[in-house]
Each structure stands twice: as structure tokens, then as C-alpha cells.
């Protein structure tokens, strides 16, 4: 069995009891490797998977979706090979496996060939909203979730969540000038920052930046 396990946005205490149990009981752990040398996943779940065999998968985090296809094919082949040795392999996923996660591409490739299951996790946008006491949406309102900020693409009206928005934070602040917006950076980690988007420090870039825009 291959289990994609949502482990939340960064705070180990936001891992569900089911996710923690599966990680502890798994025979092996599969981890995406973007080549950066750092693993936020290990910082969150390291104590739950200590001494377990690790299957590190080359997983690009940049470029267009079509550019990733070959890497996802190779990762799926590697996982299928490990599943011949280990009855249960757990693949921890930051946030929730259904929200802009590399695991969705692997699930699509592997599920027709081998049993898979998914354990949901707390998405960063929900944890960010809770940390700042800002509702994502209220009765009669819509919520638009965007995977990142593109200076060339207009930001939708209404309630908006911009995931992974740390790269162009200065341009984003300018684009949202006059609108009510909040930011959460490195939530659940030692360098966490939350507050109005206008006040976020320009330095300290982090991939783990979520922006919430209100109507």
C-alpha cells in the first residue's frame, strides 16, 4: 500500500492522529527531493520516521507542469520498485495532498497499478487564517485559491488565497495596495511571521508564504 499523508503546514502539533500513526507504522518513507538540500518535511515528521528506510525521489518544484512529466514518471517507477520490497510506503506531503501537491501526479500514475490511499492534512491557507483570526470566506461569499502570484495576471476580486507567494512579495504588496490583505510566512516554524501584508519584511524570502485577501 502507498499512502500519501498530509502533514499540515509546518507545526508538528497540527499533524492528525491518523497521519502520525501511519507514519510510525509504515515500513518505508518516500520523500520528494527538489535538490535544495533542505527538507521541511523532515523537520516536521523526523521523530515519527526515525530509522526507517528512505526513498528519495527527484522532484522538480519549478517550471511548467509539462516539464515535470518525465521526473514524475521516474518517481512513480521508483515508488513501484520500493513497493515490491516494503508492504507499506508512506509519502508525507506538506499541507494537504489535494492542494497543489506533487503527490497528485504520482497518485494518477500509480493508482491503476498498485493500491493507494490518501490521508488529508490541514492546508496552509486554513492554518494561516486561524493563526491570524481572519475568516477565509463567510456566508454568500466565494473563495478563489491561486497557486502563486504572477505580476502579469490580475488578482481576482473578493476573497482570494495566494499560495507560495514569497518570491515576488514586493510586487504583490504593490498589486494589493488599497485592499485588505494578510500574510503568513513559515507558519509553525521558528521564523514564523504573520500580519498585514503591508507590514511583511521585504527580506527573508520564503517559499512558505501564504497571502489572504479580503473583499
Short mmCIF file of C-alpha atoms in Angstrom, two decimals:
data_model
loop_
_atom_site.label_atom_id
_atom_site.label_comp_id
_atom_site.label_asym_id
_atom_site.label_seq_id
_atom_site.Cartn_x
_atom_site.Cartn_y
_atom_site.Cartn_z
CA UNK A 1 0.00 0.00 0.00
CA UNK A 2 1.20 3.50 -0.89
CA UNK A 3 -0.18 6.15 1.45
CA UNK A 4 0.02 9.88 0.66
CA UNK A 5 -0.06 11.53 4.09
CA UNK A 6 -0.90 15.19 4.64
CA UNK A 7 1.27 16.54 7.46
CA UNK A 8 -0.01 20.12 7.70
CA UNK A 9 1.71 23.48 7.17
CA UNK A 10 4.73 23.17 9.47
CA UNK A 11 3.68 22.84 13.10
CA UNK A 12 4.15 19.19 14.20
CA UNK A 13 1.18 19.60 16.54
CA UNK A 14 -1.08 20.10 13.50
CA UNK A 15 -0.42 16.57 12.25
CA UNK A 16 -3.56 14.46 12.62
CA UNK A 17 -3.53 11.37 14.82
CA UNK A 18 -4.16 9.20 11.75
CA UNK A 19 -1.25 10.72 9.85
CA UNK A 20 1.09 10.23 12.81
CA UNK A 21 0.01 6.61 13.21
CA UNK A 22 0.55 5.77 9.56
CA UNK A 23 3.98 7.40 9.51
CA UNK A 24 5.01 5.44 12.60
CA UNK A 25 3.68 2.14 11.24
CA UNK A 26 4.93 2.43 7.64
CA UNK A 27 7.67 0.08 6.51
CA UNK A 28 9.41 2.82 4.50
CA UNK A 29 9.10 6.53 3.77
CA UNK A 30 9.22 8.20 0.34
CA UNK A 31 10.44 11.80 0.27
CA UNK A 32 10.49 14.29 -2.62
CA UNK A 33 13.93 15.79 -3.25
CA UNK A 34 13.98 19.14 -5.06
CA UNK A 35 17.77 19.35 -4.92
CA UNK A 36 17.82 22.22 -2.42
CA UNK A 37 19.42 20.12 0.30
CA UNK A 38 16.76 21.17 2.82
CA UNK A 39 13.70 19.18 3.83
CA UNK A 40 10.85 20.88 5.63
CA UNK A 41 9.15 17.51 5.73
CA UNK A 42 11.95 16.00 7.81
CA UNK A 43 11.81 18.94 10.23
CA UNK A 44 8.12 18.27 10.81
CA UNK A 45 7.97 14.47 10.97
CA UNK A 46 11.57 13.44 11.66
CA UNK A 47 10.77 12.00 15.08
CA UNK A 48 7.94 9.88 13.64
CA UNK A 49 10.03 8.24 10.91
CA UNK A 50 13.38 7.86 12.64
CA UNK A 51 15.46 4.90 11.41
CA UNK A 52 13.00 3.99 8.64
CA UNK A 53 14.29 3.30 5.12
CA UNK A 54 14.03 6.42 2.96
CA UNK A 55 13.23 6.51 -0.74
CA UNK A 56 14.32 9.92 -2.03
CA UNK A 57 12.60 10.91 -5.26
CA UNK A 58 13.91 13.57 -7.61
CA UNK A 59 11.00 16.00 -7.74
CA UNK A 60 11.25 19.37 -9.53
CA UNK A 61 9.47 22.29 -7.85
CA UNK A 62 9.95 24.80 -10.68
CA UNK A 63 8.98 25.04 -14.30
CA UNK A 64 5.73 24.24 -16.07
CA UNK A 65 3.61 21.16 -15.48
CA UNK A 66 4.65 19.54 -18.76
CA UNK A 67 8.32 19.90 -17.78
CA UNK A 68 7.73 17.70 -14.75
CA UNK A 69 6.24 14.73 -16.60
CA UNK A 70 9.49 12.79 -17.08
CA UNK A 71 10.52 13.31 -13.43
CA UNK A 72 7.11 12.17 -12.22
CA UNK A 73 7.34 9.08 -14.44
CA UNK A 74 10.73 8.21 -12.93
CA UNK A 75 9.47 8.84 -9.39
CA UNK A 76 6.46 6.60 -9.98
CA UNK A 77 8.73 3.82 -11.27
CA UNK A 78 10.96 4.17 -8.20
CA UNK A 79 7.98 4.00 -5.86
CA UNK A 80 6.62 0.90 -7.57
CA UNK A 81 10.03 -0.73 -7.16
CA UNK A 82 10.12 0.08 -3.45
CA UNK A 83 6.60 -1.27 -3.01
CA UNK A 84 7.91 -4.67 -4.08
CA UNK A 85 10.20 -4.62 -1.05
CA UNK A 86 8.15 -2.72 1.53
CA UNK A 87 4.46 -3.61 2.06
CA UNK A 88 3.54 -0.08 3.16
CA UNK A 89 5.26 3.08 1.94
CA UNK A 90 4.19 6.45 3.33
CA UNK A 91 4.71 9.63 1.30
CA UNK A 92 4.41 12.67 3.62
CA UNK A 93 3.00 15.76 1.91
CA UNK A 94 3.16 19.34 3.21
CA UNK A 95 -0.31 20.71 3.86
CA UNK A 96 -2.96 18.59 2.15
CA UNK A 97 -2.26 16.13 -0.70
CA UNK A 98 -5.17 17.59 -2.69
CA UNK A 99 -3.96 21.20 -2.73
CA UNK A 100 -1.16 21.93 -5.23
CA UNK A 101 0.81 18.84 -4.19
CA UNK A 102 3.25 16.80 -6.26
CA UNK A 103 1.63 13.69 -4.84
CA UNK A 104 -1.41 14.18 -7.09
CA UNK A 105 0.71 13.48 -10.19
CA UNK A 106 2.16 10.35 -8.62
CA UNK A 107 -1.24 9.11 -7.46
CA UNK A 108 -2.56 9.39 -11.01
CA UNK A 109 0.30 7.24 -12.31
CA UNK A 110 0.47 4.62 -9.57
CA UNK A 111 -3.15 4.04 -8.53
CA UNK A 112 -4.01 1.99 -11.67
CA UNK A 113 -1.06 -0.32 -10.89
CA UNK A 114 -0.94 -0.55 -7.10
CA UNK A 115 -3.28 0.14 -4.15
CA UNK A 116 -3.03 3.74 -2.90
CA UNK A 117 -4.81 5.80 -0.30
CA UNK A 118 -4.75 9.45 0.76
CA UNK A 119 -4.81 10.91 4.28
CA UNK A 120 -5.90 14.57 4.32
CA UNK A 121 -3.93 17.26 6.12
CA UNK A 122 -4.50 20.83 7.26
CA UNK A 123 -3.83 23.20 4.32
CA UNK A 124 -1.59 26.20 4.88
CA UNK A 125 -4.42 28.58 3.98
CA UNK A 126 -6.62 27.19 6.79
CA UNK A 127 -3.79 27.30 9.33
CA UNK A 128 -2.89 30.85 8.25
CA UNK A 129 -6.46 32.06 8.57
CA UNK A 130 -6.73 30.50 12.03
CA UNK A 131 -3.42 31.96 13.20
CA UNK A 132 -4.49 35.48 12.25
CA UNK A 133 -8.18 35.21 13.16
CA UNK A 134 -9.16 36.05 9.59
CA UNK A 135 -12.02 34.04 8.02
CA UNK A 136 -11.33 32.76 4.53
CA UNK A 137 -14.93 33.38 3.49
CA UNK A 138 -18.33 33.96 5.03
CA UNK A 139 -21.93 33.24 4.08
CA UNK A 140 -22.71 34.05 0.46
CA UNK A 141 -19.08 34.72 -0.44
CA UNK A 142 -16.79 32.85 -2.79
CA UNK A 143 -13.17 31.93 -2.25
CA UNK A 144 -10.60 31.81 -5.06
CA UNK A 145 -7.37 29.88 -4.45
CA UNK A 146 -4.39 30.63 -6.70
CA UNK A 147 -1.19 28.58 -6.66
CA UNK A 148 1.15 31.61 -6.73
CA UNK A 149 1.36 35.30 -7.60
CA UNK A 150 2.10 36.29 -11.18
CA UNK A 151 2.64 40.05 -11.67
CA UNK A 152 1.28 39.70 -15.22
CA UNK A 153 -2.05 38.20 -14.10
CA UNK A 154 -4.71 40.35 -12.36
CA UNK A 155 -5.64 39.25 -8.86
CA UNK A 156 -9.31 38.20 -8.67
CA UNK A 157 -11.83 40.22 -6.72
CA UNK A 158 -13.39 39.00 -3.48
CA UNK A 159 -11.82 36.51 -1.09
CA UNK A 160 -8.54 35.25 -2.51
CA UNK A 161 -5.77 32.97 -1.23
CA UNK A 162 -2.39 33.24 -2.93
CA UNK A 163 -0.26 30.22 -2.09
CA UNK A 164 3.55 30.09 -2.35
CA UNK A 165 3.74 33.86 -2.76
CA UNK A 166 7.10 34.74 -1.23
CA UNK A 167 9.08 35.19 -4.44
CA UNK A 168 7.55 38.49 -5.61
CA UNK A 169 6.38 39.87 -2.29
CA UNK A 170 7.28 43.48 -3.18
CA UNK A 171 5.31 43.38 -6.41
CA UNK A 172 2.46 41.64 -4.62
CA UNK A 173 2.28 44.38 -2.00
CA UNK A 174 2.07 46.96 -4.77
CA UNK A 175 -0.59 44.98 -6.64
CA UNK A 176 -2.74 44.78 -3.49
CA UNK A 177 -2.27 48.36 -2.34
CA UNK A 178 -5.59 49.60 -1.01
CA UNK A 179 -7.01 46.10 -0.48
CA UNK A 180 -7.27 44.31 2.86
CA UNK A 181 -4.63 41.58 2.79
CA UNK A 182 -2.73 39.45 5.28
CA UNK A 183 0.35 37.25 5.06
CA UNK A 184 1.69 34.22 6.91
CA UNK A 185 5.32 33.23 6.40
CA UNK A 186 6.92 29.98 7.66
CA UNK A 187 3.86 29.21 9.76
CA UNK A 188 4.64 26.73 12.53
CA UNK A 189 8.39 27.16 12.10
CA UNK A 190 10.93 29.07 14.20
CA UNK A 191 10.95 32.01 11.76
CA UNK A 192 7.16 32.35 11.55
CA UNK A 193 5.69 35.77 10.75
CA UNK A 194 2.01 36.77 10.46
CA UNK A 195 0.29 40.10 9.99
CA UNK A 196 -0.95 42.63 7.44
CA UNK A 197 0.68 42.13 4.05
CA UNK A 198 1.78 45.78 4.01
CA UNK A 199 3.95 45.14 7.08
CA UNK A 200 5.73 41.96 5.98
CA UNK A 201 9.52 42.43 5.89
CA UNK A 202 10.91 42.65 2.37
CA UNK A 203 13.87 40.46 3.32
CA UNK A 204 13.71 36.84 4.40
CA UNK A 205 12.22 35.29 1.26
CA UNK A 206 10.37 32.06 1.92
CA UNK A 207 8.57 29.67 -0.40
CA UNK A 208 6.19 29.06 2.52
CA UNK A 209 4.29 32.34 2.26
CA UNK A 210 0.50 32.42 2.11
CA UNK A 211 -1.45 35.62 1.42
CA UNK A 212 -5.13 36.08 2.24
CA UNK A 213 -7.05 38.88 0.51
CA UNK A 214 -10.45 40.02 1.73
CA UNK A 215 -13.22 41.72 -0.29
#
